[in-house]
Each structure stands twice: as structure tokens, then as C-alpha cells.
mmCIF file with all atom_site columns, C-alpha atoms and ligand atoms in Angstrom:
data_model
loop_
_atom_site.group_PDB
_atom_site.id
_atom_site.type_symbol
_atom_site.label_atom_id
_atom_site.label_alt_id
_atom_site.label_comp_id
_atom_site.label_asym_id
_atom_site.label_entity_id
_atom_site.label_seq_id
_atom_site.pdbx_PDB_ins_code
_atom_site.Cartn_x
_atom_site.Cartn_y
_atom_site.Cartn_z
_atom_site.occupancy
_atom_site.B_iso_or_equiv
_atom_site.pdbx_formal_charge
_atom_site.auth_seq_id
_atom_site.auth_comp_id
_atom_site.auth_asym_id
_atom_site.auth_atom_id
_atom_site.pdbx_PDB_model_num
ATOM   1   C  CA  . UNK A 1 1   ? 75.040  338.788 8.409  1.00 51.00 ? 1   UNK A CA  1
ATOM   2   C  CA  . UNK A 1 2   ? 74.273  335.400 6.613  1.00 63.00 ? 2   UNK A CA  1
ATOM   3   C  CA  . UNK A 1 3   ? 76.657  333.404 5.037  1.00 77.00 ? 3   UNK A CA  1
ATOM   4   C  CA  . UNK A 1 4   ? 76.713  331.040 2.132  1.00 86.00 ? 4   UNK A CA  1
ATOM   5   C  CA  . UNK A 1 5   ? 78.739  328.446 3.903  1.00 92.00 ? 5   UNK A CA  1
ATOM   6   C  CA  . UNK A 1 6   ? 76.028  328.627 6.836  1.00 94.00 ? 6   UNK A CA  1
ATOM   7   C  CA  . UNK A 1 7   ? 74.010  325.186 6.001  1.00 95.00 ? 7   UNK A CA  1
ATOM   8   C  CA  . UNK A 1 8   ? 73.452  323.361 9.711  1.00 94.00 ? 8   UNK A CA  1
ATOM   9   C  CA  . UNK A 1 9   ? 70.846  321.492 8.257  1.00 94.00 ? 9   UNK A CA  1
ATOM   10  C  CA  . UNK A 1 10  ? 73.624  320.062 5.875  1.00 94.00 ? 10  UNK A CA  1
ATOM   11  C  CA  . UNK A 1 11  ? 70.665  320.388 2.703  1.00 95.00 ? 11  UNK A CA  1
ATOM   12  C  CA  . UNK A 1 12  ? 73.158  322.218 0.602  1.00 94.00 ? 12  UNK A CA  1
ATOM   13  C  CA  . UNK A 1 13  ? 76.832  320.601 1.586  1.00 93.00 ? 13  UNK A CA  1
ATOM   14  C  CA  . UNK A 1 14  ? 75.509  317.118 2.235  1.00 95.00 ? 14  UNK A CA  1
ATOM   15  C  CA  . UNK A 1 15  ? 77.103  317.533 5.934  1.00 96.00 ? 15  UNK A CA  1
ATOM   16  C  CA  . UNK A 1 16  ? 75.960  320.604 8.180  1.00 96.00 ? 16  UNK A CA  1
ATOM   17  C  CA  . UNK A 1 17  ? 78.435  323.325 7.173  1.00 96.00 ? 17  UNK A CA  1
ATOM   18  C  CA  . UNK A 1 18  ? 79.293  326.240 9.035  1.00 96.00 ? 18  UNK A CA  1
ATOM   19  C  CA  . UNK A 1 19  ? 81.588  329.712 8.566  1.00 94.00 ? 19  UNK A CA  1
ATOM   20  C  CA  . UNK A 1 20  ? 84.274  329.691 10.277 1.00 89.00 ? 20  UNK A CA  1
ATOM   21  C  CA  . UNK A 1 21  ? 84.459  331.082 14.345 1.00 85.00 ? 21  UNK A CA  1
ATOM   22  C  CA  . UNK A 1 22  ? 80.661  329.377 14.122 1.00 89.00 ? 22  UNK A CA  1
ATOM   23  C  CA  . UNK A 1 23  ? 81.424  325.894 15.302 1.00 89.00 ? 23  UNK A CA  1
ATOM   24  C  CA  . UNK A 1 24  ? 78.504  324.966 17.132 1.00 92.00 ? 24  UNK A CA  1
ATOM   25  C  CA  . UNK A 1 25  ? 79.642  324.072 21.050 1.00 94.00 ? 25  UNK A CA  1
ATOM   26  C  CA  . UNK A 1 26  ? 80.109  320.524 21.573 1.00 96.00 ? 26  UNK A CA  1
ATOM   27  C  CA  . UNK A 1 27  ? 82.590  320.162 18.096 1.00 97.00 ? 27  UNK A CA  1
ATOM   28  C  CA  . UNK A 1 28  ? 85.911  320.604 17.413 1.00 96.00 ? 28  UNK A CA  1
ATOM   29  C  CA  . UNK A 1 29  ? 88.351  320.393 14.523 1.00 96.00 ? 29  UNK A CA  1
ATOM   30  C  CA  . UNK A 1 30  ? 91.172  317.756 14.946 1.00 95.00 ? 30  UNK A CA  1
ATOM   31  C  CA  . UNK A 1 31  ? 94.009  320.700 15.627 1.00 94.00 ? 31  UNK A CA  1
ATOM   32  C  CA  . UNK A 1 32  ? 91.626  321.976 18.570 1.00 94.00 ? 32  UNK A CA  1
ATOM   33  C  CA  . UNK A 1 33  ? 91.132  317.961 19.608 1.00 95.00 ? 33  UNK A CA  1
ATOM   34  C  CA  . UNK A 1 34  ? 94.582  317.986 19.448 1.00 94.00 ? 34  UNK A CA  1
ATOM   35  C  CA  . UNK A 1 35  ? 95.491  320.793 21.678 1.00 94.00 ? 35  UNK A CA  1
ATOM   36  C  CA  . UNK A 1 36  ? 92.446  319.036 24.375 1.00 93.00 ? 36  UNK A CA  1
ATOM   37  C  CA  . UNK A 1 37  ? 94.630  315.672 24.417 1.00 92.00 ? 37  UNK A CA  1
ATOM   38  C  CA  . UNK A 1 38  ? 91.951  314.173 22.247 1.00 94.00 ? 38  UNK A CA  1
ATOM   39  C  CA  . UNK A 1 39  ? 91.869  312.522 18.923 1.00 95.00 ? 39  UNK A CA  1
ATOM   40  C  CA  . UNK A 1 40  ? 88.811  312.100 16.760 1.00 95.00 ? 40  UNK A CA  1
ATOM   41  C  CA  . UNK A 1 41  ? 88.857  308.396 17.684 1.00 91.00 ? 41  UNK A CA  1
ATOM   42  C  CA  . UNK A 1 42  ? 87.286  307.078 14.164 1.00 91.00 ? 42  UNK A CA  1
ATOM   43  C  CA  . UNK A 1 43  ? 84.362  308.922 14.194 1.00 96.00 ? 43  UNK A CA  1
ATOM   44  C  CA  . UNK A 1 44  ? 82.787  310.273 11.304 1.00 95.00 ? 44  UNK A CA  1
ATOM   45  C  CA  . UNK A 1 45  ? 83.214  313.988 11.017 1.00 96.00 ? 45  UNK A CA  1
ATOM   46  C  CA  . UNK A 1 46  ? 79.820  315.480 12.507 1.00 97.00 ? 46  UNK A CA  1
ATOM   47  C  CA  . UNK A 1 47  ? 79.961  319.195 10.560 1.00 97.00 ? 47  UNK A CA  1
ATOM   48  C  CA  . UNK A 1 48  ? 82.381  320.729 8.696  1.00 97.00 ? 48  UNK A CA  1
ATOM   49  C  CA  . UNK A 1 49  ? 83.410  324.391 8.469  1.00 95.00 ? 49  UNK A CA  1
ATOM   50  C  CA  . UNK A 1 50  ? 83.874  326.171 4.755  1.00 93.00 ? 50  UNK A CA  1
ATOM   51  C  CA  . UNK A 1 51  ? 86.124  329.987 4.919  1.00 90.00 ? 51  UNK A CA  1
ATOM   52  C  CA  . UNK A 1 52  ? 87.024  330.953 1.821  1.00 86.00 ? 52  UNK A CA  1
ATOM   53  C  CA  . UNK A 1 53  ? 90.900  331.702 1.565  1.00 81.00 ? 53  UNK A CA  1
ATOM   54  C  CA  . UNK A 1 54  ? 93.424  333.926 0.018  1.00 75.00 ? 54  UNK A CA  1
ATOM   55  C  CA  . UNK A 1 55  ? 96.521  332.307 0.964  1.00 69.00 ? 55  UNK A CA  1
ATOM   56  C  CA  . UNK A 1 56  ? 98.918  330.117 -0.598 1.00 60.00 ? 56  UNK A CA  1
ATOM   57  C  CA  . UNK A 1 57  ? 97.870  331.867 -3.673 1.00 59.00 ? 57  UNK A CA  1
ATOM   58  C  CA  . UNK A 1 58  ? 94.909  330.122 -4.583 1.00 54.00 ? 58  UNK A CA  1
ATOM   59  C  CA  . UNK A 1 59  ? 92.294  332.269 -6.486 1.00 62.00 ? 59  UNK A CA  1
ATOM   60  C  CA  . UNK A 1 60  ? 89.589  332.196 -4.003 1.00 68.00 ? 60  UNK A CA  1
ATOM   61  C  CA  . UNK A 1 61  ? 89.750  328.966 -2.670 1.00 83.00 ? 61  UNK A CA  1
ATOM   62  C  CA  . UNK A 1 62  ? 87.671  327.401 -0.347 1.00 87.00 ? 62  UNK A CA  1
ATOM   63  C  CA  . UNK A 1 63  ? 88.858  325.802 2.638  1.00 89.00 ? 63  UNK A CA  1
ATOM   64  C  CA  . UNK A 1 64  ? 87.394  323.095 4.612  1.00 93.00 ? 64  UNK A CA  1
ATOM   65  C  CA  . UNK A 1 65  ? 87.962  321.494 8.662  1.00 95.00 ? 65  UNK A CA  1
ATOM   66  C  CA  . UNK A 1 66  ? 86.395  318.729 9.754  1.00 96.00 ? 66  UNK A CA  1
ATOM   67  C  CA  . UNK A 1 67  ? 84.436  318.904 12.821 1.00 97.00 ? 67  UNK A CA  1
ATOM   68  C  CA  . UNK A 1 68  ? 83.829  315.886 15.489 1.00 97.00 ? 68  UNK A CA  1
ATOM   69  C  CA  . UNK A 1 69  ? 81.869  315.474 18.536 1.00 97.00 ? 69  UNK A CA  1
ATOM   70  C  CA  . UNK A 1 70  ? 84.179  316.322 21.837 1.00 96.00 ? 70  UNK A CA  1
ATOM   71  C  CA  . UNK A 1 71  ? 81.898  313.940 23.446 1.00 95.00 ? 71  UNK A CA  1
ATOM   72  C  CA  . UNK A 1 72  ? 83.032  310.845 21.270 1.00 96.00 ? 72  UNK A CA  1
ATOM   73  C  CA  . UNK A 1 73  ? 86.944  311.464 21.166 1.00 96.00 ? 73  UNK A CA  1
ATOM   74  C  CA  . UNK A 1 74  ? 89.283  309.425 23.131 1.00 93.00 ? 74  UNK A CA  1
ATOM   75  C  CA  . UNK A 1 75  ? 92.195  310.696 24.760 1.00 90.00 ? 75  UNK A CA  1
ATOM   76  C  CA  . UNK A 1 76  ? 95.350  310.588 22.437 1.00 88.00 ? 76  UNK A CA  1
ATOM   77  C  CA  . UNK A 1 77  ? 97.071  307.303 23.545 1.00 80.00 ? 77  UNK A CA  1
ATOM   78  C  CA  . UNK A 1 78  ? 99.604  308.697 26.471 1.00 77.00 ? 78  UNK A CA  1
ATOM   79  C  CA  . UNK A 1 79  ? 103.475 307.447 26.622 1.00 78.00 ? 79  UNK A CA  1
ATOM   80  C  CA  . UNK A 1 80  ? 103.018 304.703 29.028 1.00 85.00 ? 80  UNK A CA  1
ATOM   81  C  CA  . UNK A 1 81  ? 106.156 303.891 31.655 1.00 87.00 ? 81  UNK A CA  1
ATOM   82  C  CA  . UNK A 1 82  ? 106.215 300.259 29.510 1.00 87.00 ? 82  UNK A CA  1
ATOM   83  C  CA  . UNK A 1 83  ? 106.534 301.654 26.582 1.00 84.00 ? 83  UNK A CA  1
ATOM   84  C  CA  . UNK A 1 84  ? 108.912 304.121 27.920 1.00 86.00 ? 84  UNK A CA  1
ATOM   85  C  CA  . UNK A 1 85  ? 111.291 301.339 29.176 1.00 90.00 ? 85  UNK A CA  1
ATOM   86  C  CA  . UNK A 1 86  ? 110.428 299.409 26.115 1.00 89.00 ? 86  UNK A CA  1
ATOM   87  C  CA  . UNK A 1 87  ? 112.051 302.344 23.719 1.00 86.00 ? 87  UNK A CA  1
ATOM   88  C  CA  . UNK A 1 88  ? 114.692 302.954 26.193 1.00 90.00 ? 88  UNK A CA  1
ATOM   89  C  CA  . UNK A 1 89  ? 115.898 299.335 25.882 1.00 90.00 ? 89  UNK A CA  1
ATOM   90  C  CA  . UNK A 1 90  ? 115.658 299.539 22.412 1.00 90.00 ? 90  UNK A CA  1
ATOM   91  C  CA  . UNK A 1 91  ? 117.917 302.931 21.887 1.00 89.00 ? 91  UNK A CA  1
ATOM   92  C  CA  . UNK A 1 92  ? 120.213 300.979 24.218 1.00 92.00 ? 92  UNK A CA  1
ATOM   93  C  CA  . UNK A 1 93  ? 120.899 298.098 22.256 1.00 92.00 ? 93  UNK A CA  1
ATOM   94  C  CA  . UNK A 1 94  ? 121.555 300.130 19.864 1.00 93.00 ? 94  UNK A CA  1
ATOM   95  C  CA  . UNK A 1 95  ? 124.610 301.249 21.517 1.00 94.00 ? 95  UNK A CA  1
ATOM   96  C  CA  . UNK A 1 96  ? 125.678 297.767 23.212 1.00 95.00 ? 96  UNK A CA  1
ATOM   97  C  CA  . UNK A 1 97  ? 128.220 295.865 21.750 1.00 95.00 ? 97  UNK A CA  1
ATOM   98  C  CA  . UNK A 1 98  ? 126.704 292.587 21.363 1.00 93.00 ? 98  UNK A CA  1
ATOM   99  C  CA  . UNK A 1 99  ? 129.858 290.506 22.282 1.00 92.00 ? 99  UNK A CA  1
ATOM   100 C  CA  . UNK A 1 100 ? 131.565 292.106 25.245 1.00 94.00 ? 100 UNK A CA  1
ATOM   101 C  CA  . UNK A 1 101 ? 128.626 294.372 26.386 1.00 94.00 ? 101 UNK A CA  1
ATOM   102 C  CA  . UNK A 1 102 ? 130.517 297.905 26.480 1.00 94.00 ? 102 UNK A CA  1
ATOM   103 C  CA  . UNK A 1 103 ? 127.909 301.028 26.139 1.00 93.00 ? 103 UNK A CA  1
ATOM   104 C  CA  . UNK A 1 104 ? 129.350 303.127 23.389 1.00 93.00 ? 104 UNK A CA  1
ATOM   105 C  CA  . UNK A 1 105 ? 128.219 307.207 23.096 1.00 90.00 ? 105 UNK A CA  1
ATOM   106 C  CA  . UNK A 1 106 ? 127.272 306.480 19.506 1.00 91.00 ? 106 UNK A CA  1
ATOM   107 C  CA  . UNK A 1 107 ? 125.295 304.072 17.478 1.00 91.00 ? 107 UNK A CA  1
ATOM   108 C  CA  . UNK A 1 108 ? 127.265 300.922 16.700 1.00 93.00 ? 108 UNK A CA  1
ATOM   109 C  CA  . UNK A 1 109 ? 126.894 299.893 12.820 1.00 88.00 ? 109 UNK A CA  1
ATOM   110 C  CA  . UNK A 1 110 ? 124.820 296.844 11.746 1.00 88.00 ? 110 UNK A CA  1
ATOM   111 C  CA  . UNK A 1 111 ? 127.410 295.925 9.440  1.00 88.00 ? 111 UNK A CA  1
ATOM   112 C  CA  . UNK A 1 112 ? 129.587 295.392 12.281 1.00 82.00 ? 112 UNK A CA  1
ATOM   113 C  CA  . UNK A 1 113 ? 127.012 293.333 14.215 1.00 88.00 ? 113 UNK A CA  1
ATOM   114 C  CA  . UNK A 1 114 ? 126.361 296.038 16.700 1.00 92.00 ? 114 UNK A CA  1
ATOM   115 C  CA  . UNK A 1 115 ? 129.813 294.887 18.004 1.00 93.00 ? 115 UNK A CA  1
ATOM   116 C  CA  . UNK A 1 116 ? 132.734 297.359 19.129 1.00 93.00 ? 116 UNK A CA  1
ATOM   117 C  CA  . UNK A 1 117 ? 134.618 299.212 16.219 1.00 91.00 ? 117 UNK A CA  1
ATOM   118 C  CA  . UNK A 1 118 ? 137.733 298.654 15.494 1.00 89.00 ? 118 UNK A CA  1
ATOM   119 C  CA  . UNK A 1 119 ? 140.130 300.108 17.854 1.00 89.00 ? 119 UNK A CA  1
ATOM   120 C  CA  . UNK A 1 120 ? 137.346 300.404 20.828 1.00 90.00 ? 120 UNK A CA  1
ATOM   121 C  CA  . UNK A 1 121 ? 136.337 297.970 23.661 1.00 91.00 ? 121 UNK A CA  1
ATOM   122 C  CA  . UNK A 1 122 ? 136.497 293.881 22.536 1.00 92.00 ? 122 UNK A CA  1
ATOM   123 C  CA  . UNK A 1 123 ? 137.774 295.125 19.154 1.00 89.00 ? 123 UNK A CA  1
ATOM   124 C  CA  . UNK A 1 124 ? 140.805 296.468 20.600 1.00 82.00 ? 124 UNK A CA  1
ATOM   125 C  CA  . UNK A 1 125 ? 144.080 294.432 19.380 1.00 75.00 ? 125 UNK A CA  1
ATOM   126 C  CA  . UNK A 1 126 ? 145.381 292.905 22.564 1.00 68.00 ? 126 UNK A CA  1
ATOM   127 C  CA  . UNK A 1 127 ? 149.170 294.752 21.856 1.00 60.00 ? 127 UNK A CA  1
ATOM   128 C  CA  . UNK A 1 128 ? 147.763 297.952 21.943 1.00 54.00 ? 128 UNK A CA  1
ATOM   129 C  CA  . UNK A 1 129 ? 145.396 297.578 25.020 1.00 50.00 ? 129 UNK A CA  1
ATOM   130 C  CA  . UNK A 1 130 ? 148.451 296.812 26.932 1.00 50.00 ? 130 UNK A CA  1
HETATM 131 ZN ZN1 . ZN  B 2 .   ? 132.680 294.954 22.323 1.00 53.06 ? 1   ZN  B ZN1 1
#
């Protein structure tokens, strides 16, 4: 069975086309990158595939994937332990009160100058901390 969105020679897309569940080996789409730990890395897309689609409504519409080269992705950019301790230190400031140090459970305002509330840690009035 042909179809009309088989075109690997790209003379009738501009870009070598093919139906979906035809991806030739060696491409992916981004969501199947994705799922590999890759990213398309700036390549330019090497073939796309064209399905035409019923859903969302649209009266015959014709969808379209990119497809890149598995061979020139790059891994997606892993959570290194720096930046790990980096955002770690950063959500804990967040909770630090700046004068006296005390880690609060929540958030400490800006307006406040991520310093204790009022009624909590260094913004406790000395006759009631008593
Ligand atoms: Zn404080």
C-alpha cells in the first residue's frame, strides 16, 4: 500500500516525508529522543513524518513530527551533584532568616527581608520569649 505522505526523496515535501510507523531506523521524533535521554541537540530536522488526523476536531488535518538523526543528539543535560547543592542552597535561603539564622518550615516573605515573622525566632518580643 503506497501512501501520499511517502516522499523519502523529499521531491514533493521539500524534506523526505514519511507515514507514520515508517520512520526510517536511525531517526527519531523529539518525544522518542526524549524517552532515549536525548535531545535533538540543534540539529536540523533530517525527515519528517505526515498522518493525517481526526482528533481535536480538525476536519482532516494533517499532522506533522519532526525527525532527527539518533546519531547527532546529545544526551539531555543530567542534574549534576553542583547544581544539585547549588538549588538546595538556594531553596534554603529561602527559608533562613537573614538576621539570626533560624530555618523556618515555610518560605520567609521578601517584604520582610527574609527575616523571622513577627512572633517567631529574632522577631520574638523579648517579654514574651521569657
Ligand atoms: Zn530571625
Amino acid at each position: 500500500m503506497t501512501s501520499k505522505y511517502y516522499d523519502p526523496d523529499g521531491s514533493r515535501y521539500g524534506i523526505p516525508t514519511f507515514p507514520r510507523h515508517l520512520a526510517p531506523a536511525g531517526l527519531a521524533t523529539k518525544s522518542q529522543l526524549r524517552a532515549q535521554g536525548l535531545r535533538p541537540g540543534g540539529q536540523e530536522p533530517a525527515a519528517q513524518l505526515m498522518w493525517r488526523s481526526r482528533a481535536g476536531g480538525s476536519r482532516g488535518g494533517v499532522r506533522i513530527a519532526w525527525l532527527y538523526r539518533i546519531d547527532a543528539a546529545l544526551p539531555v543535560r543530567p542534574m549534576t551533584p553542583a547544581r544539585e547543592r547549588a538549588l538546595a542552597r538556594a531553596l534554603l535561603a529561602r527559608h533562613t532568616c537573614r538576621s539570626c539564622g533560624l530555618v523556618h518550615e515555610y518560605c520567609l516573605p521578601t517584604s520582610l527581608g527574609r527575616t523571622c515573622p513577627p512572633g517567631t525566632g529574632c522577631a520574638t518580643p523579648a517579654d514574651l520569649a521569657a
